[in-house]
Coordinates of C-alpha atoms in Angstrom, one line a residue:
M1 CA 0.0 0.0 0.0
N2 CA 0.9 3.7 -0.4
I3 CA 1.4 4.9 3.2
G4 CA 2.2 8.3 4.6
F5 CA 3.9 8.4 8.1
I6 CA 4.5 11.5 10.2
G7 CA 6.4 11.4 13.5
L8 CA 9.6 9.3 13.5
G9 CA 10.7 9.3 17.1
N10 CA 11.7 6.4 19.3
M11 CA 8.5 4.6 18.4
G12 CA 7.5 6.0 15.0
G13 CA 10.9 5.4 13.3
P14 CA 10.9 1.6 13.9
M15 CA 7.2 1.4 13.1
A16 CA 7.7 3.0 9.7
A17 CA 10.7 0.7 9.0
N18 CA 8.5 -2.3 9.7
L19 CA 6.0 -1.1 7.2
V20 CA 8.7 -1.0 4.6
R21 CA 9.8 -4.5 5.5
A22 CA 6.3 -5.7 5.0
G23 CA 6.4 -4.4 1.4
H24 CA 4.6 -1.1 1.7
E25 CA 5.7 2.1 0.1
V26 CA 6.2 4.5 3.0
R27 CA 6.6 8.3 2.6
V28 CA 7.7 9.9 5.8
F29 CA 8.2 13.3 7.5
D30 CA 9.6 14.5 10.8
L31 CA 10.9 17.8 12.1
L32 CA 14.3 16.3 12.9
A33 CA 16.8 15.7 10.1
E34 CA 18.4 12.8 11.9
H35 CA 15.1 11.0 12.2
L36 CA 14.6 11.4 8.4
A37 CA 18.1 10.1 7.7
E38 CA 17.4 7.0 9.8
A39 CA 14.1 6.4 8.0
A40 CA 15.7 6.8 4.6
A41 CA 18.3 4.2 5.5
A42 CA 15.5 1.9 6.4
G43 CA 14.0 2.3 2.9
C44 CA 11.4 5.0 3.5
I45 CA 10.9 7.8 1.0
V46 CA 11.6 11.2 2.7
A47 CA 9.1 13.9 2.0
A48 CA 9.8 17.6 2.1
N49 CA 6.9 18.3 4.4
A50 CA 3.9 16.7 6.0
R51 CA 1.5 17.5 3.2
E52 CA 3.8 15.8 0.7
A53 CA 4.1 12.8 2.9
V54 CA 0.4 12.1 2.9
A55 CA -0.6 13.4 -0.5
D56 CA -2.7 10.8 -2.4
C57 CA -1.9 8.1 0.2
E58 CA -4.3 5.3 0.8
V59 CA -3.3 5.3 4.5
A60 CA -1.9 8.2 6.6
I61 CA -0.4 7.4 10.0
T62 CA 0.6 9.9 12.7
M63 CA 2.8 9.2 15.8
L64 CA 3.1 12.5 17.6
P65 CA 3.7 13.6 21.2
A66 CA 0.5 15.2 22.3
G67 CA -3.1 16.2 21.4
Q68 CA -2.1 19.8 20.3
H69 CA 0.3 18.4 17.8
V70 CA -2.3 16.0 16.3
T71 CA -5.1 18.6 16.1
G72 CA -2.6 21.3 14.9
L73 CA -1.5 19.1 12.0
W74 CA -4.7 17.6 10.9
L75 CA -7.1 20.5 11.6
G76 CA -4.9 23.6 12.0
D77 CA -2.8 22.9 8.9
D78 CA -5.8 21.2 7.2
L79 CA -3.7 18.1 6.3
L80 CA -7.0 16.2 5.9
G81 CA -7.5 18.2 2.7
A82 CA -4.4 16.6 1.1
L83 CA -6.0 13.1 1.3
P84 CA -8.2 11.5 -1.4
A85 CA -11.8 10.6 -0.5
G86 CA -12.0 7.2 1.3
A87 CA -8.4 7.4 2.6
L88 CA -7.8 5.9 6.1
V89 CA -6.2 8.0 8.8
I90 CA -4.7 6.2 11.7
D91 CA -3.5 8.2 14.7
S92 CA -1.2 6.1 17.0
S93 CA -0.4 9.0 19.3
T94 CA -1.5 8.9 22.9
I95 CA -3.7 12.0 23.3
D96 CA -6.8 13.2 25.0
V97 CA -10.1 11.8 24.0
A98 CA -11.6 15.1 22.9
S99 CA -8.7 15.7 20.4
A100 CA -9.0 12.2 19.0
R101 CA -12.8 12.6 18.5
A102 CA -12.4 16.1 17.0
V103 CA -9.9 14.9 14.3
G104 CA -12.0 11.7 13.7
E105 CA -15.2 13.7 13.2
A106 CA -13.5 16.2 10.9
A107 CA -12.1 13.3 8.9
R108 CA -15.5 11.7 8.5
A109 CA -17.1 15.0 7.4
R110 CA -14.6 15.0 4.5
G111 CA -15.4 11.4 3.5
L112 CA -12.3 9.9 5.1
R113 CA -12.0 7.0 7.6
F114 CA -10.4 7.5 11.0
V115 CA -9.1 5.2 13.7
D116 CA -7.5 6.2 17.0
A117 CA -4.9 3.5 17.6
P118 CA -2.5 4.2 20.5
V119 CA 0.2 1.6 21.1
S120 CA 1.7 -0.3 24.0
G121 CA 4.9 -2.4 24.0
G122 CA 7.6 0.2 24.2
T123 CA 10.6 0.8 21.9
A124 CA 11.6 -2.9 21.9
G125 CA 8.1 -3.8 20.7
A126 CA 8.3 -1.1 18.0
R127 CA 11.6 -2.5 16.7
A128 CA 10.4 -6.1 16.8
G129 CA 7.0 -5.4 15.3
T130 CA 5.3 -6.9 18.3
L131 CA 3.3 -3.8 19.5
T132 CA -0.2 -3.9 20.9
F133 CA -2.6 -1.5 19.0
I134 CA -5.7 -0.4 20.9
M135 CA -8.2 0.9 18.4
G136 CA -11.3 3.1 18.5
G137 CA -13.6 3.6 15.6
E138 CA -16.2 2.1 13.3
A139 CA -15.9 -1.6 12.8
P140 CA -15.2 -1.4 9.0
D141 CA -12.5 1.2 9.5
V142 CA -10.9 -0.9 12.3
E143 CA -10.9 -3.9 10.0
A144 CA -9.2 -1.9 7.3
A145 CA -6.6 -0.7 9.8
R146 CA -5.8 -4.2 10.9
V147 CA -4.2 -4.9 7.5
V148 CA -1.7 -2.1 8.0
L149 CA -1.1 -2.5 11.7
A150 CA -0.4 -6.2 11.5
A151 CA 3.0 -5.2 10.0
M152 CA 3.9 -3.4 13.2
G153 CA 2.1 -5.3 15.9
Q154 CA 0.9 -8.7 17.1
N155 CA -2.0 -7.7 19.3
L156 CA -4.8 -5.7 17.6
F157 CA -7.8 -4.8 19.8
H158 CA -11.0 -3.0 19.0
A159 CA -11.8 -1.1 22.2
G160 CA -15.0 0.5 21.0
P161 CA -16.2 3.6 19.1
L162 CA -14.1 6.7 18.3
G163 CA -11.9 7.7 21.2
A164 CA -12.2 4.3 23.0
G165 CA -8.6 3.4 22.0
Q166 CA -7.4 6.5 24.0
I167 CA -9.5 5.6 27.0
A168 CA -8.1 2.1 27.1
K169 CA -4.5 3.3 26.7
M170 CA -4.9 5.8 29.6
C171 CA -6.1 3.1 31.8
N172 CA -3.2 0.8 30.7
N173 CA -0.5 3.5 31.2
M174 CA -1.9 4.5 34.6
L175 CA -1.6 0.8 35.7
L176 CA 1.9 0.6 34.2
A177 CA 3.0 3.6 36.2
I178 CA 1.6 2.2 39.4
Q179 CA 3.4 -1.1 38.7
M180 CA 6.7 0.5 37.8
A181 CA 6.7 2.7 40.9
G182 CA 5.8 -0.3 43.1
T183 CA 8.4 -2.5 41.5
A184 CA 11.1 0.1 42.0
E185 CA 10.0 0.6 45.6
A186 CA 10.1 -3.1 46.4
L187 CA 13.6 -3.5 44.8
A188 CA 15.0 -0.6 46.7
L189 CA 13.7 -1.9 50.0
G190 CA 15.3 -5.3 49.4
V191 CA 18.6 -4.0 48.2
R192 CA 18.8 -1.6 51.3
E193 CA 18.5 -4.8 53.4
G194 CA 21.3 -6.5 51.6
L195 CA 19.6 -8.5 48.9
D196 CA 20.9 -8.9 45.3
P197 CA 18.5 -7.0 43.0
A198 CA 18.7 -9.8 40.4
V199 CA 18.0 -12.5 42.9
L200 CA 15.1 -10.5 44.4
S201 CA 13.7 -9.9 40.9
T202 CA 13.8 -13.6 40.2
I203 CA 12.0 -14.4 43.4
M204 CA 9.3 -11.8 42.9
G205 CA 9.0 -12.8 39.2
K206 CA 8.1 -16.4 40.3
S207 CA 5.8 -15.2 43.1
S208 CA 2.6 -13.3 43.5
G209 CA 4.3 -9.9 43.0
N210 CA 5.2 -10.8 39.3
N211 CA 4.3 -8.1 36.8
W212 CA 5.3 -6.9 33.3
C213 CA 8.0 -4.6 34.7
L214 CA 9.8 -7.5 36.4
E215 CA 9.4 -9.8 33.3
R216 CA 10.5 -7.4 30.6
Y217 CA 11.5 -4.0 31.9
N218 CA 13.3 -4.3 35.1
P219 CA 14.2 -0.8 36.5
W220 CA 17.3 -1.8 38.4
P221 CA 20.5 -1.3 36.4
G222 CA 22.3 -4.5 35.3
V223 CA 19.5 -6.9 36.1
M224 CA 18.1 -7.1 32.6
E225 CA 20.5 -6.4 29.8
S226 CA 17.8 -5.5 27.3
A227 CA 16.1 -2.9 29.6
P228 CA 16.8 0.8 29.5
A229 CA 18.0 0.6 33.1
S230 CA 21.1 -1.2 31.8
R231 CA 21.7 1.7 29.3
D232 CA 21.7 4.4 31.9
Y233 CA 17.9 4.8 31.2
Q234 CA 18.5 6.1 27.6
G235 CA 15.9 5.5 25.0
G236 CA 12.6 3.8 25.8
F237 CA 9.6 5.7 27.0
M238 CA 10.6 9.1 28.4
T239 CA 9.5 10.2 31.9
R240 CA 8.0 13.4 30.5
L241 CA 5.7 11.3 28.3
M242 CA 4.6 9.2 31.3
V243 CA 3.8 12.4 33.2
K244 CA 1.8 13.5 30.2
D245 CA -0.1 10.3 30.0
L246 CA -0.8 10.3 33.8
G247 CA -2.2 13.8 33.4
L248 CA -4.5 12.6 30.7
A249 CA -5.6 9.7 33.0
M250 CA -6.3 12.2 35.8
A251 CA -8.4 14.4 33.5
L252 CA -10.3 11.3 32.4
A253 CA -10.9 10.2 36.0
E254 CA -12.2 13.7 36.9
H255 CA -14.6 13.5 33.9
A256 CA -15.8 10.1 34.9
K257 CA -15.9 11.0 38.6
S258 CA -13.8 7.8 39.2
P259 CA -11.5 7.6 42.3
V260 CA -7.9 7.0 41.3
P261 CA -5.8 7.4 44.5
L262 CA -3.0 5.1 43.3
G263 CA -2.9 6.8 39.9
A264 CA -2.7 10.2 41.5
A265 CA 0.2 9.0 43.8
A266 CA 2.0 7.6 40.7
R267 CA 1.6 10.9 38.9
N268 CA 3.0 12.9 41.8
L269 CA 6.0 10.5 42.0
F270 CA 6.8 10.7 38.3
Q271 CA 6.2 14.4 38.2
L272 CA 8.7 14.9 41.1
H273 CA 11.2 12.7 39.4
A274 CA 10.9 14.6 36.1
Q275 CA 11.4 17.9 37.9
W276 CA 14.7 16.6 39.3
G277 CA 16.1 16.5 35.8
N278 CA 15.1 13.1 34.7
E279 CA 12.3 14.0 32.2
A280 CA 14.3 12.8 29.1
L281 CA 15.2 9.5 30.7
D282 CA 13.1 6.3 30.4
F283 CA 10.3 6.2 32.9
S284 CA 11.9 3.2 34.7
S285 CA 14.5 5.7 36.0
I286 CA 11.9 6.3 38.8
Q287 CA 14.2 3.7 40.5
R288 CA 16.6 6.5 41.1
L289 CA 14.0 8.2 43.3
Y290 CA 14.1 5.3 45.7
R291 CA 17.8 4.8 45.7
G292 CA 18.6 8.1 47.4
P293 CA 19.8 11.6 46.6
E294 CA 23.1 10.4 45.2
H295 CA 21.3 8.7 42.3
R296 CA 19.0 11.7 41.4
E297 CA 19.8 14.1 38.7
E298 CA 19.7 17.8 39.8

């Protein structure tokens, strides 16, 4: 298929590369030249701007930091007008529900199809093509999106109508933040009492405290070679993006009048951690918060 892809960061770059590997023609655009160079090396066609990237495409995909970027691009810059009737727009950014619905409704008014499809699985999943896509939209549009998303992910879920993908993603990321903070807290306690973090991780991983963070994303440096913690927390899912997602979850909870005391506590922890100079590090660097002042960036 002829696919336009905008947003080539830690997640978007590998995703676009996987589309090329699947045999699609992928035209890309990003504001950073180094991202475009990496995409070109992976076989993508570099466009001069966003409109050129999606012009006459059958499918247009965006992977952007926040709701204002998505609405600014599709609505403010009227990028929807560059697409032919019947084209499918897939937004895989994690954004607020109102923004997702605004772009989706505007797309439909122009005779376009739209699916909000935020992802889970981290940068490792993006590189391996094993992401989870959580989709919101009309059933026929979601089915059309599956054909494209299957090149980038293994688990494709239809959460419900337009915006439902974002709601499910916020719930997931709030739970992930709670798990990561709890895992870091438990590891720090054990290590302070003389336990080896790798041994403790193995014990908890085979016990009732097991969770995704222990299995695939251990926050203690050196315990898991593939985890960002063993690369000085470089790459991965940045703390500032987790803070953003937790803010979205808090706004959603306020709208739903749903109590989220653990989610609120996690947001405060990650926000404090970010303010201490760790916002560009992977979110598992929350481990530093528990290890003491000597491990915190000022």
